PDB file of C-alpha atoms in Angstrom:
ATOM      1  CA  UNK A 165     -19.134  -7.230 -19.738  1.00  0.00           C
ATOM      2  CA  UNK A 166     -17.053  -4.242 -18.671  1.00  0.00           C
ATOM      3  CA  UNK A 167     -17.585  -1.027 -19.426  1.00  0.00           C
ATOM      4  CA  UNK A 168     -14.241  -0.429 -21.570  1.00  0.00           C
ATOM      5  CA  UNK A 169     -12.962  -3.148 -23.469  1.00  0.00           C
ATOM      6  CA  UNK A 170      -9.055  -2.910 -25.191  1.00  0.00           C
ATOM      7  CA  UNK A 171      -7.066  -5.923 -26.145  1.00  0.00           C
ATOM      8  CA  UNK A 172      -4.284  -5.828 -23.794  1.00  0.00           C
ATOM      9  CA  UNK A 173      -1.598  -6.845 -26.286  1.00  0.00           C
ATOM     10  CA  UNK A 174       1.080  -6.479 -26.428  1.00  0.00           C
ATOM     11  CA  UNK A 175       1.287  -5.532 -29.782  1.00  0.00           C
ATOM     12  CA  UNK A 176       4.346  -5.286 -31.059  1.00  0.00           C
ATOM     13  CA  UNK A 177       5.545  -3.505 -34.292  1.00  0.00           C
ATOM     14  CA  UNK A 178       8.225  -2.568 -36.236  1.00  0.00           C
ATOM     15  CA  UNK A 179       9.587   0.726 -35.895  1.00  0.00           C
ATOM     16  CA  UNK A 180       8.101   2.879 -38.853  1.00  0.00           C
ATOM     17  CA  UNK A 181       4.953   0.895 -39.019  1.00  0.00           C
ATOM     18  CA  UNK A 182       1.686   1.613 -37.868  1.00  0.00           C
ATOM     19  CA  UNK A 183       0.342   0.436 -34.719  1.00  0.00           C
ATOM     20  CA  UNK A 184      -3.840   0.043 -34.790  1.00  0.00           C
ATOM     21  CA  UNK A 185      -5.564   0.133 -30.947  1.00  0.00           C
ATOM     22  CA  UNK A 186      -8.979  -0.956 -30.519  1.00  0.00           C
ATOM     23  CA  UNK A 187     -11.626  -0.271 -27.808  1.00  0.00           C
ATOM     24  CA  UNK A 188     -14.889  -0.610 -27.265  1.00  0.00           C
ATOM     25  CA  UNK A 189     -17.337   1.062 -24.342  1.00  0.00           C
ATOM     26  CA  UNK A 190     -20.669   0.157 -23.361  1.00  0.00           C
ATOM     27  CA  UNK A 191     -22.023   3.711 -22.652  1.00  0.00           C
ATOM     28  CA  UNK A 192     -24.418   5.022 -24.790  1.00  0.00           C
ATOM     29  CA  UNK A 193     -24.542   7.769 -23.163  1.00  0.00           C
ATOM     30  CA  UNK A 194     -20.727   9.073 -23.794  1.00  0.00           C
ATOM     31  CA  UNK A 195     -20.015  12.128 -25.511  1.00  0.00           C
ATOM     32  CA  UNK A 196     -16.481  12.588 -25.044  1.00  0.00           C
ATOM     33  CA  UNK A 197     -13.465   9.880 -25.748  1.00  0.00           C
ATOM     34  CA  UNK A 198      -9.961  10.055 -24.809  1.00  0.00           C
ATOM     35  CA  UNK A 199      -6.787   8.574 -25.206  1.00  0.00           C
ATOM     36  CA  UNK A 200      -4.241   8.595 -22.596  1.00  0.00           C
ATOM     37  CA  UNK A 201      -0.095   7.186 -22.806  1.00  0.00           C
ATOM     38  CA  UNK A 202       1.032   5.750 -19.601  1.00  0.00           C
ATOM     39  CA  UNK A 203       5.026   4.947 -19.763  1.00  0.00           C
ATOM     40  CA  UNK A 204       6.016   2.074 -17.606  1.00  0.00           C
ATOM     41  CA  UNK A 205       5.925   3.363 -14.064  1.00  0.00           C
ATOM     42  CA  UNK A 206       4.766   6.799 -14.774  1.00  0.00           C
ATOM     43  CA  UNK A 207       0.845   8.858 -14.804  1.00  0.00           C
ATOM     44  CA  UNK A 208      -1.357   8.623 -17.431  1.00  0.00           C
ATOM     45  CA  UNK A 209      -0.942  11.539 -20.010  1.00  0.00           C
ATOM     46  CA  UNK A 210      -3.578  12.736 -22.076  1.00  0.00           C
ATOM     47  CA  UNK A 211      -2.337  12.570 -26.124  1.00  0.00           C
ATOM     48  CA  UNK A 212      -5.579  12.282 -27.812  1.00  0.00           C
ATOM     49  CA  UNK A 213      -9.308  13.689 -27.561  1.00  0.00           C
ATOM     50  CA  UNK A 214     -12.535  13.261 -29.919  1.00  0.00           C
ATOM     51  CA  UNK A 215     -16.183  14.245 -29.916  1.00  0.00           C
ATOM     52  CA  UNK A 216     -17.630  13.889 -33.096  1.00  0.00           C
ATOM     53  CA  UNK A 217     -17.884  10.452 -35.563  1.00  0.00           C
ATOM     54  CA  UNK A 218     -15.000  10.291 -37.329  1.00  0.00           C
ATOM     55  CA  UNK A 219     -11.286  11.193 -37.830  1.00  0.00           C
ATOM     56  CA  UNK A 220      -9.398  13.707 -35.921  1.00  0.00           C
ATOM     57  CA  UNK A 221      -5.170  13.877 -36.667  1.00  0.00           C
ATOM     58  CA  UNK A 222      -2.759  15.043 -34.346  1.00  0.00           C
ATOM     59  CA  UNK A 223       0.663  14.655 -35.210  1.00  0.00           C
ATOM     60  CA  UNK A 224       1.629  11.143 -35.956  1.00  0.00           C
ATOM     61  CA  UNK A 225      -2.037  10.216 -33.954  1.00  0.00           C
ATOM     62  CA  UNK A 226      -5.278   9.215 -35.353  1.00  0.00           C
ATOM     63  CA  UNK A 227      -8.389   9.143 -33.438  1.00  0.00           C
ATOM     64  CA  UNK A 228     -11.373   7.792 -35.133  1.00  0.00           C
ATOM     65  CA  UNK A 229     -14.997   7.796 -33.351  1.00  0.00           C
ATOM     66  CA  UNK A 230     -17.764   5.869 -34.113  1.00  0.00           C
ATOM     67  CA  UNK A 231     -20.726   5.751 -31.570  1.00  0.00           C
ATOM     68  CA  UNK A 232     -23.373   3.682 -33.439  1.00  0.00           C
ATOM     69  CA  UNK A 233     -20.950   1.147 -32.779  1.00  0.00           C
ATOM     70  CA  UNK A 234     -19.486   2.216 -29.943  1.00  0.00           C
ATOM     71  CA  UNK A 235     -15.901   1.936 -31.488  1.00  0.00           C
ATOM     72  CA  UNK A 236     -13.271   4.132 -30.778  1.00  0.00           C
ATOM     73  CA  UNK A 237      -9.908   3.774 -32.185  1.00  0.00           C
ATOM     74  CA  UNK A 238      -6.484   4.828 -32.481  1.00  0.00           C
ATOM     75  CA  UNK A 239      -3.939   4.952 -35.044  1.00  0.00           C
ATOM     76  CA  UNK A 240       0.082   5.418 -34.570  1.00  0.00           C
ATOM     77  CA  UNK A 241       1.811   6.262 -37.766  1.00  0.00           C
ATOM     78  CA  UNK A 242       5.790   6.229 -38.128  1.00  0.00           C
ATOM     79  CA  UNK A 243       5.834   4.324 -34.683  1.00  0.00           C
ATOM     80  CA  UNK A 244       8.923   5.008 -32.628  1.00  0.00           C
ATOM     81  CA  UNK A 245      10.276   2.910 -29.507  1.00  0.00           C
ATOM     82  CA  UNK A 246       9.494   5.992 -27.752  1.00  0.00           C
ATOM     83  CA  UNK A 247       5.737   5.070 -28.441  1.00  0.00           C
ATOM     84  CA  UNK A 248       6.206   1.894 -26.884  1.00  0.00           C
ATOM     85  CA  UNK A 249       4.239   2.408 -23.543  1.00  0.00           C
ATOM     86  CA  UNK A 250       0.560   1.286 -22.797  1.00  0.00           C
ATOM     87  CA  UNK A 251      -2.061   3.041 -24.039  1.00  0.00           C
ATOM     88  CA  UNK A 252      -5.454   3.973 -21.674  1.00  0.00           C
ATOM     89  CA  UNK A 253      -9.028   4.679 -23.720  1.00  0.00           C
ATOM     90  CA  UNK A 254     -11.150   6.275 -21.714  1.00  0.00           C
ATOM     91  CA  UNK A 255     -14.895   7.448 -22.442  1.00  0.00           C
ATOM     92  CA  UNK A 256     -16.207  10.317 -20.936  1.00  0.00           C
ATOM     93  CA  UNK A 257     -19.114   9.890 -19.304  1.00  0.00           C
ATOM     94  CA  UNK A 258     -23.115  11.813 -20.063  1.00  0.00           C
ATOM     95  CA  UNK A 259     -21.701  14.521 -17.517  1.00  0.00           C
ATOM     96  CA  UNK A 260     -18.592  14.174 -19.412  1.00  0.00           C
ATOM     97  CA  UNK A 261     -16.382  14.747 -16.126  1.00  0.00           C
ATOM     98  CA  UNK A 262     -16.174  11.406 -14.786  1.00  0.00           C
ATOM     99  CA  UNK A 263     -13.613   8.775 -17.071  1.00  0.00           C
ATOM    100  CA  UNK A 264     -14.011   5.120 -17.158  1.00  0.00           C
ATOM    101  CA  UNK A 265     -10.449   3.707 -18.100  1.00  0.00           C
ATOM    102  CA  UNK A 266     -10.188   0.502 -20.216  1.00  0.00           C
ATOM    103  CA  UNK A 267      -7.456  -1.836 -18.803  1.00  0.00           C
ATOM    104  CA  UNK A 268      -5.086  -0.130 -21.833  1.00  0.00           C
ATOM    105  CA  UNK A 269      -3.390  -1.716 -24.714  1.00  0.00           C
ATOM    106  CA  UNK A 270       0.846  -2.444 -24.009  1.00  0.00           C
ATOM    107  CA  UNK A 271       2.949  -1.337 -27.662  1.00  0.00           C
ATOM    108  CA  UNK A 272       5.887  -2.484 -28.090  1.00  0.00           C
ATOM    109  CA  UNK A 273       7.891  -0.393 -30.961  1.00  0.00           C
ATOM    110  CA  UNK A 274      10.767  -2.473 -32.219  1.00  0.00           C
ATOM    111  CA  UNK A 275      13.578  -0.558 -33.933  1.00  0.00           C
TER     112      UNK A 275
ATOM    113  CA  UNK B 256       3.078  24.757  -8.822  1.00  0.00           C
ATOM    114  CA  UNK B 257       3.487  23.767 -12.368  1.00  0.00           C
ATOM    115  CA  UNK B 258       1.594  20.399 -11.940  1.00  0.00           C
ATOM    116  CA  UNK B 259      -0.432  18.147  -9.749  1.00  0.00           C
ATOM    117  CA  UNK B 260       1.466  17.283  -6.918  1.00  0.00           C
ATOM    118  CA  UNK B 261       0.819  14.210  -4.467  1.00  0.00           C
ATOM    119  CA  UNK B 262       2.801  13.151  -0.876  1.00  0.00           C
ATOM    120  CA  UNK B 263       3.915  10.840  -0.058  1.00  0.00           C
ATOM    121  CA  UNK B 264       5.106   9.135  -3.199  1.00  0.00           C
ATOM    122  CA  UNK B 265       5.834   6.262  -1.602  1.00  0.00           C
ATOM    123  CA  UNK B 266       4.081   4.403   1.999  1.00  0.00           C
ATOM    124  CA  UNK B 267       4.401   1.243   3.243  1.00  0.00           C
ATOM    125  CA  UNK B 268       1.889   0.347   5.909  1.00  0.00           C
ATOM    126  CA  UNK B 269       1.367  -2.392   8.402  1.00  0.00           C
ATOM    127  CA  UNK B 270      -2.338  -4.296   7.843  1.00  0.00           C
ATOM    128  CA  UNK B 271      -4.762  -2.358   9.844  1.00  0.00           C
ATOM    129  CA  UNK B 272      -2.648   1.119   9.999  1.00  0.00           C
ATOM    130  CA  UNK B 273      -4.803   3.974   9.042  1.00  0.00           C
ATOM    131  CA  UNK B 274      -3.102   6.362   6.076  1.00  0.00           C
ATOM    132  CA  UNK B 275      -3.136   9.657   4.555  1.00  0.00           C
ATOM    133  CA  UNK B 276      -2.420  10.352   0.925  1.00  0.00           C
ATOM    134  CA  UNK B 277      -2.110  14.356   0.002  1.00  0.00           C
ATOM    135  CA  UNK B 278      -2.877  15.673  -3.417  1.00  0.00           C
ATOM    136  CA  UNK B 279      -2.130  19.568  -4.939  1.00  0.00           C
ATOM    137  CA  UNK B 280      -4.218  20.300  -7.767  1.00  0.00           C
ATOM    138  CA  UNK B 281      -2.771  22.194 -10.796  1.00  0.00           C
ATOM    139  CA  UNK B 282      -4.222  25.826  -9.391  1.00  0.00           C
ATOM    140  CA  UNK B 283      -7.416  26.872 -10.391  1.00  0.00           C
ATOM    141  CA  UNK B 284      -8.613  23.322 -11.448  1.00  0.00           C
ATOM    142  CA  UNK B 285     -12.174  23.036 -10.601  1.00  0.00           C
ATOM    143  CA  UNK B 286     -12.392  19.649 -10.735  1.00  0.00           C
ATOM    144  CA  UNK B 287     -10.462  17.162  -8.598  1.00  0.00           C
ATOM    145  CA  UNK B 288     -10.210  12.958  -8.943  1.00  0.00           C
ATOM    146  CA  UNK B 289      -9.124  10.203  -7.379  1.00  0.00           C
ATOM    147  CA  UNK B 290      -8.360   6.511  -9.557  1.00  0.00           C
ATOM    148  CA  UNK B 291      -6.784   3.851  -8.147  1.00  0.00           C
ATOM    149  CA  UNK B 292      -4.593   1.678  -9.961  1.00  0.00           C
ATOM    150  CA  UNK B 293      -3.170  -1.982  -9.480  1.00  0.00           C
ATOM    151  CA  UNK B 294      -0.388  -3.278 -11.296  1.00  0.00           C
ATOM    152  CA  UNK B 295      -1.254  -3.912 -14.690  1.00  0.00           C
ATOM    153  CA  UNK B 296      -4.933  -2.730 -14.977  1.00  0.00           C
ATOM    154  CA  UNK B 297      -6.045   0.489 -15.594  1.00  0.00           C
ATOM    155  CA  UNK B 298      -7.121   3.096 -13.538  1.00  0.00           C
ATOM    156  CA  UNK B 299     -10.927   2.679 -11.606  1.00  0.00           C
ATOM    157  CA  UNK B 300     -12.237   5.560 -10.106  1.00  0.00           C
ATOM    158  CA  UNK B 301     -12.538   6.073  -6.899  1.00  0.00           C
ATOM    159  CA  UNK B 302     -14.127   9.828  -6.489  1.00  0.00           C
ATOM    160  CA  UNK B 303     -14.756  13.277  -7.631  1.00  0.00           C
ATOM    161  CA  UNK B 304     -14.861  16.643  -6.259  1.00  0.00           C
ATOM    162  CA  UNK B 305     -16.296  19.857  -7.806  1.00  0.00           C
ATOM    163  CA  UNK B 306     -14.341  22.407  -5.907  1.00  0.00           C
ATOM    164  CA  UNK B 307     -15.356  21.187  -2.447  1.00  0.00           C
ATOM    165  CA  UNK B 308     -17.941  19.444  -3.247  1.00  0.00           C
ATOM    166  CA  UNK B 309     -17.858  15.407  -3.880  1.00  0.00           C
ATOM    167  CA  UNK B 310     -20.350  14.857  -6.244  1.00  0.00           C
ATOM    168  CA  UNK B 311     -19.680  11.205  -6.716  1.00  0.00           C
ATOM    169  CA  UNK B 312     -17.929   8.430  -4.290  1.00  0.00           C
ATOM    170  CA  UNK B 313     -19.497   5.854  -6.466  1.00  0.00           C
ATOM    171  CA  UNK B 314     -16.032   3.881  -6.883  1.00  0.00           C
ATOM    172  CA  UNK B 315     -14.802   4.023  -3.097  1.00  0.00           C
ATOM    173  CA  UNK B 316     -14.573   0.027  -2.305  1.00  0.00           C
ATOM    174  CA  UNK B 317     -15.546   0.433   1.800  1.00  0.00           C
ATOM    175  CA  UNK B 318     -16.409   2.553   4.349  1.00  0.00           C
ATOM    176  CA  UNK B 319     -12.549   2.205   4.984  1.00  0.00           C
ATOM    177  CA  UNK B 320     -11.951   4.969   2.074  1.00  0.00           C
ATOM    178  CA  UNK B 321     -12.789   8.117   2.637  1.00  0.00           C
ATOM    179  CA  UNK B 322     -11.891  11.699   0.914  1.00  0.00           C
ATOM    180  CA  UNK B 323     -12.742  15.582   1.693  1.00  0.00           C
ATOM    181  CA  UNK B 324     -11.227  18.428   0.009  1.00  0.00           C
ATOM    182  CA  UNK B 325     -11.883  21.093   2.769  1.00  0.00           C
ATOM    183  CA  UNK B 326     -11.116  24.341   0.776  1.00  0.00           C
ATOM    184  CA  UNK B 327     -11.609  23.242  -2.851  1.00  0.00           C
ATOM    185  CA  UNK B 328      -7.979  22.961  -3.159  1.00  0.00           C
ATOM    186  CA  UNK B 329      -6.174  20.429  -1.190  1.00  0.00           C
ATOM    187  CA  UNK B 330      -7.790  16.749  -0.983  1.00  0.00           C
ATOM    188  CA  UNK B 331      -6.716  14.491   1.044  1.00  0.00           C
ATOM    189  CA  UNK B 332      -7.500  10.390   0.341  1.00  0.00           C
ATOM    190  CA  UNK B 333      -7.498   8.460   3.640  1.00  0.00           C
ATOM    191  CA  UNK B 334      -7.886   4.798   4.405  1.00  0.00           C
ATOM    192  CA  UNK B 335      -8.390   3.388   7.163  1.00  0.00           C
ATOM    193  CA  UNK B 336      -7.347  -0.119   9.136  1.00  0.00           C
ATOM    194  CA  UNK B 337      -5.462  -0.742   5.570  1.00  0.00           C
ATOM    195  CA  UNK B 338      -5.650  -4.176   4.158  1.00  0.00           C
ATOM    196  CA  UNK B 339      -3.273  -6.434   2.081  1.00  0.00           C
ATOM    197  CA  UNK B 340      -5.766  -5.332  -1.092  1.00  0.00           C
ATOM    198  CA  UNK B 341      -5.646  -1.700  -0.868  1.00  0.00           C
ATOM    199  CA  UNK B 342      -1.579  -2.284  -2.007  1.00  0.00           C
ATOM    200  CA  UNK B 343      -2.092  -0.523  -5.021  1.00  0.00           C
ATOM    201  CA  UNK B 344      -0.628   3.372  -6.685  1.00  0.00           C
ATOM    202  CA  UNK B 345      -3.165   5.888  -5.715  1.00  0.00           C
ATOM    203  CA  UNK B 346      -3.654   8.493  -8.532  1.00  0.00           C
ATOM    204  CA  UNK B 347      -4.844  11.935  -8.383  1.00  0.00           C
ATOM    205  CA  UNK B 348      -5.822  14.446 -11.466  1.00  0.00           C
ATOM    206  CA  UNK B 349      -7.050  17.497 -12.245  1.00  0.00           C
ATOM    207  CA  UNK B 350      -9.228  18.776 -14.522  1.00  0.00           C
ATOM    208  CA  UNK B 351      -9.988  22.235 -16.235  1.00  0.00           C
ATOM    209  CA  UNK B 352     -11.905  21.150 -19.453  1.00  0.00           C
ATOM    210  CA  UNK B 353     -13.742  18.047 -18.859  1.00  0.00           C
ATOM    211  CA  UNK B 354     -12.340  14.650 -19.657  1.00  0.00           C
ATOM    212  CA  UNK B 355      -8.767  16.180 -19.668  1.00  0.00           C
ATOM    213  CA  UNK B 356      -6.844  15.049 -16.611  1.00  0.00           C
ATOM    214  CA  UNK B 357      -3.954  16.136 -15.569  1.00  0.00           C
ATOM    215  CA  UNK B 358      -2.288  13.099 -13.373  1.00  0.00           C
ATOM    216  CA  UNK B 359       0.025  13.639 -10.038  1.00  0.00           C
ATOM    217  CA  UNK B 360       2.903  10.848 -10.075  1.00  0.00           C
ATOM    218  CA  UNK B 361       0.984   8.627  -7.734  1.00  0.00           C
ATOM    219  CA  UNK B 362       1.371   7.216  -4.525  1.00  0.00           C
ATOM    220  CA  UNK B 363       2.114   3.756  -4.320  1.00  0.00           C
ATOM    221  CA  UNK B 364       0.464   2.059  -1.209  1.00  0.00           C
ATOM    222  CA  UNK B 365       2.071  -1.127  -0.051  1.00  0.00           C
ATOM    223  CA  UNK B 366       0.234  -2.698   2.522  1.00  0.00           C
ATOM    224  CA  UNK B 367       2.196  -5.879   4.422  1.00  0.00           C
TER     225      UNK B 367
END
């Protein structure tokens, strides 16, 4: 089992939709959950963090936490082909330094 | 500078050729990592410094990979007698608050 698990996609939606990505960690110990954008060819960028169970909104984002279940999500509203790009979680580890990337989710925003 | 910078950006190396692969932290960044990424995974870490300390080399594959950052600043990633399976973009962040990296552009290693 690895340590992050995302659905690799792609998962394609229609411009002004919602896109949904899933991911799941094994880590009991994480605190600290992140979201990173990685455009074709380019770095990872960091768009999302979250700490606590539940919902946090940024912008057009949605991060929801759920560690009992070890579920962390995130949400795209209004999704733009500029959104299209694959999408890294990444759970902080019990140090909370150290970041174990999933293998990311590829969205593909058609207009 | 602004951002993380890395050199060279781009290094193609003959199988068993030793490299070098440079990486400028955003100033003042305590924290310094190394991932490594192949083409359509995500990125597995390689190691982590704490100013010049490396606290964890867990993720470096051989005793072919090895990295030092001197000075706390500066790191330097180097690999040596390269193989065909090292081909991969070598990534290098920064990171003030935990968790939040701040990624170079990479340096994409192809090995022949």
């Amino acid at each position: 089992q690895k340590e992050v698990e995302q659905n690799s996609g792609p998962l394609s939606v229609p411009e002004g939709a919602i896109a949904s990505l899933n991911c799941t960690y094994s880590d009991r110990g994480s605190q600290s959950f992140f979201w990173y954008r990685q455009y074709s060819g380019k770095s990872p960028e960091l768009i999302m963090s979250i700490y606590s169970n539940g919902d946090k909104e940024d912008g057009r984002f949605t991060a929801q936490l759920n560690k009992a279940s070890q579920y962390v999500s995130l949400l795209i509203r209004d999704s733009q082909p500029s959104d299209s790009a694959t999408y890294l979680c990444a759970p902080g580890g019990a140090a909370g330094n150290k970041l174990t990337f999933g293998g990311g989710t590829r969205v593909l925003v058609k207009p | 500078g602004a951002g993380v910078s890395q050199s060279p950006r781009y290094k193609v190396a003959k199988r068993g050729q030793d490299v070098a692969l440079r990486c400028d932290p955003i100033s003042g960044h305590v924290s310094l990592f190394w991932y490594q990424q192949a083409l359509g995974q995500g990125p597995e870490f390689l190691t982590y410094f704490q100013n010049e300390a490396q606290l964890d080399k867990s993720g470096l594959p051989s005793d072919r990979f090895f990295a030092e950052r001197p000075e706390g600043s500066v790191s330097t990633l180097k690999i040596q007698r390269t193989q065909q399976e090292d081909s991969a973009v070598y990534l290098c962040a920064s990171s003030s608050p935990p968790g939040e990296l701040f990624f170079g552009e990479g340096s994409r290693l192809t090995v022949l």
